[in-house]
PDB file of C-alpha atoms in Angstrom:
ATOM      1  CA  MET A   1     149.858-132.551  -0.049  1.00 50.00           C
ATOM      2  CA  ALA A   2     152.211-135.626   1.691  1.00 51.00           C
ATOM      3  CA  ALA A   3     154.604-133.402   2.732  1.00 52.00           C
ATOM      4  CA  MET A   4     152.623-130.968   3.699  1.00 50.00           C
ATOM      5  CA  ARG A   5     150.083-133.473   6.188  1.00 51.00           C
ATOM      6  CA  GLU A   6     153.750-135.071   7.184  1.00 53.00           C
ATOM      7  CA  MET A   7     155.228-131.438   8.473  1.00 51.00           C
ATOM      8  CA  LEU A   8     151.520-131.073  10.562  1.00 47.00           C
ATOM      9  CA  GLY A   9     152.368-134.427  11.889  1.00 53.00           C
ATOM     10  CA  CYS A  10     155.497-133.384  13.128  1.00 51.00           C
ATOM     11  CA  VAL A  11     154.060-130.035  14.580  1.00 45.00           C
ATOM     12  CA  ARG A  12     151.611-132.107  16.538  1.00 52.00           C
ATOM     13  CA  LEU A  13     153.875-134.052  18.088  1.00 47.00           C
ATOM     14  CA  ALA A  14     156.046-131.366  18.880  1.00 49.00           C
ATOM     15  CA  ALA A  15     153.236-129.806  20.554  1.00 47.00           C
ATOM     16  CA  THR A  16     152.659-132.529  22.144  1.00 47.00           C
ATOM     17  CA  LEU A  17     156.248-133.215  23.671  1.00 43.00           C
ATOM     18  CA  LEU A  18     156.317-129.774  24.863  1.00 45.00           C
ATOM     19  CA  LEU A  19     153.290-129.831  26.965  1.00 43.00           C
ATOM     20  CA  THR A  20     153.702-133.147  28.408  1.00 46.00           C
ATOM     21  CA  VAL A  21     157.322-131.890  29.364  1.00 43.00           C
ATOM     22  CA  THR A  22     155.523-128.511  30.523  1.00 49.00           C
ATOM     23  CA  GLY A  23     152.964-130.502  33.043  1.00 51.00           C
ATOM     24  CA  ALA A  24     155.603-132.532  34.321  1.00 46.00           C
ATOM     25  CA  CYS A  25     157.837-129.861  35.203  1.00 49.00           C
ATOM     26  CA  ASP A  26     154.636-127.264  36.875  1.00 53.00           C
ATOM     27  CA  ARG A  27     153.772-131.017  38.577  1.00 49.00           C
ATOM     28  CA  GLY A  28     157.417-130.984  40.347  1.00 51.00           C
ATOM     29  CA  VAL A  29     156.988-127.041  41.394  1.00 49.00           C
ATOM     30  CA  ALA A  30     154.270-127.788  42.390  1.00 47.00           C
ATOM     31  CA  ASN A  31     155.486-130.790  44.698  1.00 54.00           C
ATOM     32  CA  ASP A  32     158.502-128.859  45.761  1.00 54.00           C
ATOM     33  CA  ALA A  33     156.111-126.217  46.897  1.00 57.00           C
ATOM     34  CA  GLN A  34     153.929-128.426  49.126  1.00 68.00           C
ATOM     35  CA  ARG A  35     157.046-130.373  50.405  1.00 76.00           C
ATOM     36  CA  PRO A  36     157.491-129.943  53.988  1.00 78.00           C
ATOM     37  CA  PRO A  37     160.497-128.309  55.377  1.00 83.00           C
ATOM     38  CA  ALA A  38     163.920-130.336  56.145  1.00 88.00           C
ATOM     39  CA  PRO A  39     163.904-131.521  60.043  1.00 94.00           C
ATOM     40  CA  VAL A  40     165.457-129.130  61.582  1.00 95.00           C
ATOM     41  CA  THR A  41     168.638-130.265  64.527  1.00 97.00           C
ATOM     42  CA  GLY A  42     168.591-127.671  67.572  1.00 97.00           C
ATOM     43  CA  GLN A  43     170.081-127.026  70.647  1.00 97.00           C
ATOM     44  CA  TRP A  44     169.326-125.099  73.410  1.00 97.00           C
ATOM     45  CA  ILE A  45     171.247-122.728  75.288  1.00 96.00           C
ATOM     46  CA  TRP A  46     170.214-121.577  78.974  1.00 94.00           C
ATOM     47  CA  SER A  47     174.464-121.333  80.545  1.00 91.00           C
ATOM     48  CA  ALA A  48     177.968-121.181  79.311  1.00 91.00           C
ATOM     49  CA  SER A  49     178.439-124.717  79.620  1.00 93.00           C
ATOM     50  CA  ASP A  50     175.223-125.515  77.410  1.00 94.00           C
ATOM     51  CA  SER A  51     177.273-123.030  74.784  1.00 93.00           C
ATOM     52  CA  ALA A  52     180.491-125.506  75.321  1.00 94.00           C
ATOM     53  CA  VAL A  53     178.595-128.559  73.925  1.00 95.00           C
ATOM     54  CA  LEU A  54     176.944-126.519  71.093  1.00 95.00           C
ATOM     55  CA  ALA A  55     180.425-126.503  70.243  1.00 94.00           C
ATOM     56  CA  ARG A  56     181.101-129.844  70.332  1.00 94.00           C
ATOM     57  CA  GLY A  57     178.332-131.101  69.260  1.00 94.00           C
ATOM     58  CA  ARG A  58     178.881-128.735  66.157  1.00 94.00           C
ATOM     59  CA  SER A  59     181.697-131.282  65.474  1.00 91.00           C
ATOM     60  CA  THR A  60     179.343-133.487  64.304  1.00 90.00           C
ATOM     61  CA  VAL A  61     176.053-131.839  63.642  1.00 92.00           C
ATOM     62  CA  PRO A  62     177.692-128.954  61.347  1.00 90.00           C
ATOM     63  CA  ASP A  63     173.682-127.408  60.623  1.00 93.00           C
ATOM     64  CA  LEU A  64     172.879-127.895  64.077  1.00 96.00           C
ATOM     65  CA  ARG A  65     170.674-124.907  65.117  1.00 97.00           C
ATOM     66  CA  ALA A  66     170.816-122.976  68.683  1.00 96.00           C
ATOM     67  CA  GLY A  67     167.688-121.701  70.473  1.00 97.00           C
ATOM     68  CA  VAL A  68     169.404-119.263  73.117  1.00 95.00           C
ATOM     69  CA  TRP A  69     167.121-118.361  76.093  1.00 95.00           C
ATOM     70  CA  VAL A  70     167.150-115.023  76.083  1.00 94.00           C
ATOM     71  CA  ALA A  71     164.514-113.634  78.484  1.00 94.00           C
ATOM     72  CA  THR A  72     161.717-114.427  81.241  1.00 94.00           C
ATOM     73  CA  ILE A  73     158.877-113.473  81.932  1.00 93.00           C
ATOM     74  CA  ASP A  74     157.045-113.447  85.361  1.00 90.00           C
ATOM     75  CA  TRP A  75     154.355-111.529  86.974  1.00 85.00           C
ATOM     76  CA  ARG A  76     155.444-110.404  90.697  1.00 78.00           C
ATOM     77  CA  GLY A  77     153.695-108.822  93.634  1.00 66.00           C
ATOM     78  CA  SER A  78     150.325-108.919  95.195  1.00 60.00           C
ATOM     79  CA  ALA A  79     147.019-109.078  93.134  1.00 55.00           C
ATOM     80  CA  ALA A  80     146.318-104.909  93.678  1.00 52.00           C
ATOM     81  CA  ALA A  81     150.215-103.870  93.011  1.00 53.00           C
ATOM     82  CA  ALA A  82     151.686-107.009  90.306  1.00 58.00           C
ATOM     83  CA  ALA A  83     153.656-106.424  87.180  1.00 71.00           C
ATOM     84  CA  LEU A  84     155.512-108.282  84.784  1.00 79.00           C
ATOM     85  CA  ALA A  85     158.922-108.180  85.602  1.00 82.00           C
ATOM     86  CA  THR A  86     161.835-109.490  82.753  1.00 84.00           C
ATOM     87  CA  SER A  87     165.183-111.436  83.320  1.00 81.00           C
ATOM     88  CA  LEU A  88     167.723-111.220  80.731  1.00 81.00           C
ATOM     89  CA  GLY A  89     169.151-114.215  80.282  1.00 86.00           C
ATOM     90  CA  ARG A  90     172.036-115.298  77.554  1.00 89.00           C
ATOM     91  CA  PRO A  91     173.236-112.690  74.998  1.00 85.00           C
ATOM     92  CA  LEU A  92     172.874-113.150  71.564  1.00 87.00           C
ATOM     93  CA  ASP A  93     176.607-113.176  69.935  1.00 86.00           C
ATOM     94  CA  ALA A  94     178.242-114.401  67.017  1.00 85.00           C
ATOM     95  CA  THR A  95     178.236-118.290  68.357  1.00 87.00           C
ATOM     96  CA  VAL A  96     175.277-119.103  68.238  1.00 91.00           C
ATOM     97  CA  GLY A  97     174.920-118.449  64.261  1.00 89.00           C
ATOM     98  CA  HIS A  98     172.173-115.918  62.259  1.00 91.00           C
ATOM     99  CA  ASP A  99     169.712-118.513  62.460  1.00 93.00           C
ATOM    100  CA  ALA A 100     169.479-118.437  65.967  1.00 95.00           C
ATOM    101  CA  GLU A 101     165.777-119.051  67.785  1.00 97.00           C
ATOM    102  CA  LEU A 102     164.818-116.765  70.550  1.00 97.00           C
ATOM    103  CA  VAL A 103     163.860-118.499  73.631  1.00 97.00           C
ATOM    104  CA  ILE A 104     161.392-116.076  75.910  1.00 96.00           C
ATOM    105  CA  ARG A 105     160.259-118.060  78.794  1.00 96.00           C
ATOM    106  CA  LEU A 106     156.976-117.483  80.757  1.00 95.00           C
ATOM    107  CA  GLU A 107     156.626-118.254  84.004  1.00 91.00           C
ATOM    108  CA  HIS A 108     153.750-120.120  86.268  1.00 88.00           C
ATOM    109  CA  SER A 109     153.028-117.021  87.498  1.00 84.00           C
ATOM    110  CA  ILE A 110     151.759-114.908  84.854  1.00 85.00           C
ATOM    111  CA  ASN A 111     148.829-117.948  85.513  1.00 85.00           C
ATOM    112  CA  GLU A 112     148.198-115.109  88.142  1.00 83.00           C
ATOM    113  CA  SER A 113     147.906-112.106  85.924  1.00 83.00           C
ATOM    114  CA  TRP A 114     144.666-113.451  84.307  1.00 80.00           C
ATOM    115  CA  ARG A 115     143.245-113.937  87.766  1.00 81.00           C
ATOM    116  CA  ALA A 116     143.713-110.065  88.812  1.00 81.00           C
ATOM    117  CA  LEU A 117     143.012-108.366  85.508  1.00 83.00           C
ATOM    118  CA  PRO A 118     140.795-108.414  81.967  1.00 86.00           C
ATOM    119  CA  ALA A 119     142.381-110.606  79.202  1.00 86.00           C
ATOM    120  CA  ASP A 120     143.092-107.778  77.357  1.00 90.00           C
ATOM    121  CA  SER A 121     144.852-105.886  79.737  1.00 88.00           C
ATOM    122  CA  VAL A 122     147.053-109.346  80.342  1.00 88.00           C
ATOM    123  CA  ALA A 123     147.642-109.212  76.471  1.00 92.00           C
ATOM    124  CA  ALA A 124     148.733-105.222  76.640  1.00 92.00           C
ATOM    125  CA  ARG A 125     151.284-105.271  79.429  1.00 91.00           C
ATOM    126  CA  LEU A 126     152.329-108.747  77.618  1.00 93.00           C
ATOM    127  CA  ASP A 127     152.949-107.354  74.666  1.00 95.00           C
ATOM    128  CA  GLU A 128     154.744-104.626  75.765  1.00 94.00           C
ATOM    129  CA  ARG A 129     156.978-106.298  77.539  1.00 93.00           C
ATOM    130  CA  LEU A 130     158.205-108.968  74.430  1.00 96.00           C
ATOM    131  CA  GLY A 131     158.556-106.104  72.182  1.00 96.00           C
ATOM    132  CA  ARG A 132     161.294-103.896  74.516  1.00 94.00           C
ATOM    133  CA  VAL A 133     163.016-108.131  75.110  1.00 94.00           C
ATOM    134  CA  LEU A 134     163.253-108.211  71.002  1.00 95.00           C
ATOM    135  CA  ARG A 135     164.311-104.491  70.696  1.00 94.00           C
ATOM    136  CA  VAL A 136     166.831-104.922  73.073  1.00 92.00           C
ATOM    137  CA  VAL A 137     168.041-108.289  71.906  1.00 93.00           C
ATOM    138  CA  GLU A 138     167.672-107.880  68.360  1.00 92.00           C
ATOM    139  CA  ARG A 139     169.113-104.363  68.166  1.00 88.00           C
ATOM    140  CA  GLY A 140     167.480-103.388  65.247  1.00 81.00           C
ATOM    141  CA  GLY A 141     169.383-106.119  63.025  1.00 85.00           C
ATOM    142  CA  PRO A 142     167.448-109.152  61.496  1.00 87.00           C
ATOM    143  CA  ARG A 143     164.132-110.993  62.828  1.00 92.00           C
ATOM    144  CA  HIS A 144     164.506-113.757  64.322  1.00 95.00           C
ATOM    145  CA  THR A 145     162.158-116.775  65.334  1.00 97.00           C
ATOM    146  CA  VAL A 146     160.544-116.884  68.545  1.00 98.00           C
ATOM    147  CA  GLN A 147     159.579-119.414  71.067  1.00 98.00           C
ATOM    148  CA  LEU A 148     157.353-119.095  74.187  1.00 98.00           C
ATOM    149  CA  ASP A 149     158.431-121.240  76.563  1.00 97.00           C
ATOM    150  CA  TYR A 150     155.273-121.481  78.440  1.00 96.00           C
ATOM    151  CA  ASP A 151     153.712-124.708  80.634  1.00 94.00           C
ATOM    152  CA  ALA A 152     150.287-123.391  80.727  1.00 93.00           C
ATOM    153  CA  PRO A 153     147.569-125.076  82.774  1.00 92.00           C
ATOM    154  CA  VAL A 154     145.389-127.205  80.743  1.00 94.00           C
ATOM    155  CA  SER A 155     142.504-125.365  82.503  1.00 92.00           C
ATOM    156  CA  ARG A 156     143.749-122.036  80.422  1.00 92.00           C
ATOM    157  CA  LEU A 157     144.287-123.757  76.981  1.00 95.00           C
ATOM    158  CA  ALA A 158     142.174-121.469  75.781  1.00 94.00           C
ATOM    159  CA  ASP A 159     142.685-118.130  77.526  1.00 92.00           C
ATOM    160  CA  TYR A 160     146.590-118.731  75.945  1.00 95.00           C
ATOM    161  CA  ALA A 161     145.304-119.402  72.472  1.00 96.00           C
ATOM    162  CA  ALA A 162     143.306-116.360  72.704  1.00 95.00           C
ATOM    163  CA  LEU A 163     146.736-114.406  74.610  1.00 95.00           C
ATOM    164  CA  LEU A 164     148.456-115.443  71.478  1.00 97.00           C
ATOM    165  CA  GLU A 165     145.906-113.972  68.672  1.00 97.00           C
ATOM    166  CA  ARG A 166     145.744-110.852  70.682  1.00 97.00           C
ATOM    167  CA  LEU A 167     150.133-110.501  70.211  1.00 97.00           C
ATOM    168  CA  ARG A 168     149.809-111.574  66.865  1.00 97.00           C
ATOM    169  CA  ARG A 169     147.396-108.979  65.642  1.00 97.00           C
ATOM    170  CA  PRO A 170     149.160-106.447  62.826  1.00 97.00           C
ATOM    171  CA  GLY A 171     151.576-103.600  65.192  1.00 96.00           C
ATOM    172  CA  ARG A 172     151.802-106.004  67.925  1.00 97.00           C
ATOM    173  CA  SER A 173     155.146-107.631  69.308  1.00 97.00           C
ATOM    174  CA  LEU A 174     154.904-111.220  67.375  1.00 97.00           C
ATOM    175  CA  ALA A 175     152.742-109.379  64.418  1.00 97.00           C
ATOM    176  CA  GLY A 176     154.409-111.163  61.084  1.00 95.00           C
ATOM    177  CA  ARG A 177     157.269-113.465  63.155  1.00 96.00           C
ATOM    178  CA  SER A 178     157.761-116.948  62.796  1.00 97.00           C
ATOM    179  CA  LEU A 179     156.780-118.429  65.914  1.00 98.00           C
ATOM    180  CA  TRP A 180     156.599-121.631  67.795  1.00 98.00           C
ATOM    181  CA  ILE A 181     155.299-122.578  71.365  1.00 98.00           C
ATOM    182  CA  THR A 182     155.996-125.149  73.484  1.00 97.00           C
ATOM    183  CA  SER A 183     153.845-127.910  74.697  1.00 97.00           C
ATOM    184  CA  LEU A 184     153.049-131.041  77.240  1.00 96.00           C
ATOM    185  CA  VAL A 185     151.634-134.638  76.620  1.00 95.00           C
ATOM    186  CA  ALA A 186     148.753-133.132  78.652  1.00 95.00           C
ATOM    187  CA  HIS A 187     148.356-130.280  76.331  1.00 97.00           C
ATOM    188  CA  LEU A 188     147.765-132.817  73.934  1.00 96.00           C
ATOM    189  CA  ALA A 189     144.835-134.872  75.418  1.00 95.00           C
ATOM    190  CA  ASP A 190     142.718-131.622  74.786  1.00 96.00           C
ATOM    191  CA  PRO A 191     141.300-132.629  71.798  1.00 95.00           C
ATOM    192  CA  ASP A 192     140.736-128.963  70.192  1.00 96.00           C
ATOM    193  CA  TYR A 193     144.499-128.415  70.921  1.00 97.00           C
ATOM    194  CA  GLY A 194     145.332-128.045  67.212  1.00 97.00           C
ATOM    195  CA  LYS A 195     141.702-125.892  65.772  1.00 97.00           C
ATOM    196  CA  ARG A 196     143.143-123.715  68.961  1.00 97.00           C
ATOM    197  CA  PHE A 197     147.610-123.368  68.520  1.00 98.00           C
ATOM    198  CA  GLY A 198     146.980-124.519  64.923  1.00 97.00           C
ATOM    199  CA  PRO A 199     145.752-121.068  63.543  1.00 97.00           C
ATOM    200  CA  LEU A 200     148.276-118.884  64.748  1.00 98.00           C
ATOM    201  CA  VAL A 201     151.831-120.357  65.282  1.00 98.00           C
ATOM    202  CA  ASP A 202     154.274-122.481  62.785  1.00 98.00           C
ATOM    203  CA  GLY A 203     154.293-124.969  65.449  1.00 98.00           C
ATOM    204  CA  HIS A 204     154.826-126.413  68.760  1.00 98.00           C
ATOM    205  CA  ILE A 205     157.978-128.218  70.828  1.00 98.00           C
ATOM    206  CA  VAL A 206     156.151-130.983  72.880  1.00 98.00           C
ATOM    207  CA  GLN A 207     158.868-131.592  76.117  1.00 97.00           C
ATOM    208  CA  LEU A 208     159.458-134.911  77.217  1.00 96.00           C
ATOM    209  CA  PHE A 209     161.779-134.359  80.248  1.00 92.00           C
ATOM    210  CA  ASP A 210     161.274-132.879  83.054  1.00 86.00           C
ATOM    211  CA  THR A 211     157.472-133.089  83.324  1.00 86.00           C
ATOM    212  CA  GLY A 212     156.856-136.519  84.914  1.00 83.00           C
ATOM    213  CA  ASP A 213     156.017-138.436  81.256  1.00 85.00           C
ATOM    214  CA  GLY A 214     158.267-141.566  81.800  1.00 87.00           C
ATOM    215  CA  TYR A 215     159.135-143.290  78.446  1.00 92.00           C
ATOM    216  CA  THR A 216     157.804-146.683  77.787  1.00 93.00           C
ATOM    217  CA  PRO A 217     156.708-147.866  74.236  1.00 94.00           C
ATOM    218  CA  GLU A 218     153.264-147.544  75.323  1.00 95.00           C
ATOM    219  CA  ARG A 219     153.856-144.115  76.326  1.00 94.00           C
ATOM    220  CA  ALA A 220     155.459-143.272  73.530  1.00 96.00           C
ATOM    221  CA  ARG A 221     152.729-144.514  71.061  1.00 96.00           C
ATOM    222  CA  GLU A 222     150.293-143.198  73.155  1.00 96.00           C
ATOM    223  CA  VAL A 223     151.962-139.910  72.320  1.00 97.00           C
ATOM    224  CA  MET A 224     152.712-140.150  68.765  1.00 98.00           C
ATOM    225  CA  ALA A 225     148.817-140.419  68.246  1.00 98.00           C
ATOM    226  CA  ARG A 226     148.642-137.354  70.128  1.00 97.00           C
ATOM    227  CA  LEU A 227     150.897-135.390  67.862  1.00 98.00           C
ATOM    228  CA  ASN A 228     149.151-136.885  64.454  1.00 98.00           C
ATOM    229  CA  ARG A 229     145.860-136.495  65.753  1.00 97.00           C
ATOM    230  CA  ALA A 230     146.327-132.253  66.829  1.00 98.00           C
ATOM    231  CA  ALA A 231     148.037-132.262  62.862  1.00 98.00           C
ATOM    232  CA  ILE A 232     149.891-129.255  63.293  1.00 97.00           C
ATOM    233  CA  PRO A 233     154.427-128.904  62.793  1.00 98.00           C
ATOM    234  CA  PHE A 234     155.217-130.066  66.096  1.00 98.00           C
ATOM    235  CA  ARG A 235     159.264-130.750  66.816  1.00 98.00           C
ATOM    236  CA  LEU A 236     160.254-132.962  69.994  1.00 98.00           C
ATOM    237  CA  GLY A 237     161.445-131.749  72.134  1.00 98.00           C
ATOM    238  CA  LEU A 238     164.766-133.939  74.589  1.00 97.00           C
ATOM    239  CA  GLY A 239     166.938-133.723  77.411  1.00 92.00           C
ATOM    240  CA  ALA A 240     170.164-134.997  77.222  1.00 92.00           C
ATOM    241  CA  PHE A 241     170.190-135.146  81.313  1.00 85.00           C
ATOM    242  CA  GLU A 242     169.190-137.006  84.157  1.00 81.00           C
ATOM    243  CA  ARG A 243     168.176-136.440  87.198  1.00 85.00           C
ATOM    244  CA  ARG A 244     168.035-138.617  90.555  1.00 83.00           C
ATOM    245  CA  LEU A 245     164.656-137.817  92.421  1.00 79.00           C
ATOM    246  CA  ALA A 246     162.426-139.314  95.272  1.00 77.00           C
ATOM    247  CA  SER A 247     160.113-141.466  93.178  1.00 74.00           C
ATOM    248  CA  GLY A 248     163.258-143.255  91.418  1.00 74.00           C
ATOM    249  CA  PRO A 249     165.616-141.885  88.439  1.00 83.00           C
ATOM    250  CA  THR A 250     164.289-139.808  85.715  1.00 83.00           C
ATOM    251  CA  THR A 251     164.208-141.715  81.728  1.00 81.00           C
ATOM    252  CA  HIS A 252     164.859-138.452  79.645  1.00 89.00           C
ATOM    253  CA  ARG A 253     167.282-139.923  77.501  1.00 91.00           C
ATOM    254  CA  ALA A 254     165.540-143.043  77.120  1.00 90.00           C
ATOM    255  CA  TRP A 255     162.963-140.392  75.048  1.00 94.00           C
ATOM    256  CA  PHE A 256     165.608-140.406  72.271  1.00 95.00           C
ATOM    257  CA  ASP A 257     164.652-143.974  70.588  1.00 95.00           C
ATOM    258  CA  ILE A 258     161.204-142.177  69.361  1.00 96.00           C
ATOM    259  CA  ILE A 259     162.553-139.907  67.366  1.00 97.00           C
ATOM    260  CA  PRO A 260     162.623-143.020  64.367  1.00 96.00           C
ATOM    261  CA  THR A 261     158.544-142.769  64.549  1.00 97.00           C
ATOM    262  CA  ALA A 262     158.181-139.152  64.781  1.00 97.00           C
ATOM    263  CA  ALA A 263     160.459-138.763  61.879  1.00 97.00           C
ATOM    264  CA  ARG A 264     157.745-140.516  59.890  1.00 97.00           C
ATOM    265  CA  SER A 265     154.732-138.337  60.756  1.00 97.00           C
ATOM    266  CA  PRO A 266     153.763-135.323  58.123  1.00 97.00           C
ATOM    267  CA  TRP A 267     153.623-133.556  60.791  1.00 98.00           C
ATOM    268  CA  TYR A 268     157.414-133.709  62.114  1.00 98.00           C
ATOM    269  CA  ARG A 269     160.213-131.207  61.290  1.00 98.00           C
ATOM    270  CA  GLY A 270     163.180-131.905  63.892  1.00 97.00           C
ATOM    271  CA  MET A 271     163.528-131.997  67.666  1.00 98.00           C
ATOM    272  CA  TRP A 272     165.564-129.750  69.714  1.00 98.00           C
ATOM    273  CA  ILE A 273     167.584-131.086  72.849  1.00 97.00           C
ATOM    274  CA  PHE A 274     167.859-129.610  76.538  1.00 96.00           C
ATOM    275  CA  PRO A 275     171.486-130.992  77.469  1.00 95.00           C
ATOM    276  CA  GLY A 276     171.649-129.752  81.074  1.00 91.00           C
ATOM    277  CA  GLY A 277     175.718-129.234  80.167  1.00 90.00           C
ATOM    278  CA  VAL A 278     175.557-133.118  79.092  1.00 92.00           C
ATOM    279  CA  ASP A 279     176.724-134.371  75.282  1.00 94.00           C
ATOM    280  CA  TYR A 280     173.958-135.596  73.002  1.00 94.00           C
ATOM    281  CA  GLN A 281     175.528-136.886  70.277  1.00 92.00           C
ATOM    282  CA  THR A 282     175.317-141.186  70.744  1.00 91.00           C
ATOM    283  CA  TYR A 283     171.903-140.550  71.374  1.00 93.00           C
ATOM    284  CA  LEU A 284     171.309-139.876  67.708  1.00 92.00           C
ATOM    285  CA  PRO A 285     170.079-141.609  65.227  1.00 86.00           C
ATOM    286  CA  ARG A 286     173.090-142.527  63.315  1.00 75.00           C
TER     287      ARG A 286
END
C-alpha cells in the first residue's frame, strides 16, 4: 500500500507540473497574439531623387519600407459635366521591395464631387477608378497595402468615413485589403475621429509637415494626447525637407523629436518619412 500511495503521489505531481507548463505555454501564445506588430520605418517615393534616397537609406535601415506614389485621382470639369481623372505616378518595380505600400492621392477637388453628385454615385465612380488603378499597378500579382492620401476637410470627415465604408464592402476595390489613411492634426481634434475610422482602416498616418503645424514641445504633447484619445493604430508622417515661406522657415525636421515619446504609446506602429530628396538618417533616434 505504501508503494502504491507513493506511486499515486508521483502521478499527481507529474500531472500538476504538466498543467503548469501547459498553462504557461498557453499564456505565452496568448501574449504573442496580443502583442502589437513591430513598428515600421518607411519612406515615401514621389520622384526619382526619392528612389535614390531610399537606396542610401537602406544602407543604415536595411528593412526600410517603400511607400510608392502610384496614382493621383481628382475631379475635373464643371459641376454638370465633371468626371474623375487619374494621373499615374511611379512604377512598382523590383527596387522598392515586395512589401512596398501603394500611395494613391485623392486631390482636394474630390470635395467638389460631393456637391455635384449623391454620395452613392461618388463612391461608385471612385470605386471603379481605384479598382482600375490597382489592376494596372499590381498586374495580377500580390495585393499590397494601400495608403489613401486625402486631406479631407474637417467638415467632411463623416462623408469621408461613409465613403470608405462603401469602398470596403465585399466586392469593392478596397475590400479585404490592408488600408491606411493619412490624417491631419486638425482631424484629430474631432472627438469622434477614432469611432469614425477605427472600424474601417488598419490605421492612420498623421502628417506633421506642410500643414502649418509648427513644432513646439507643447504642440507635440497636444498631438500625442489627440493620438492616444483616438485609440487607433498610428504612424508618424515626417518631412526631412524644409521650406522658406513668407511667414518664416518651416520646422519639419524638428518633429523627429516626437519619435521617442510616440514610441511609448500602445497605438504606435512606426513612421513614414517624406524625404523631398534629403537624406534623413541622422534625424532618426539611435
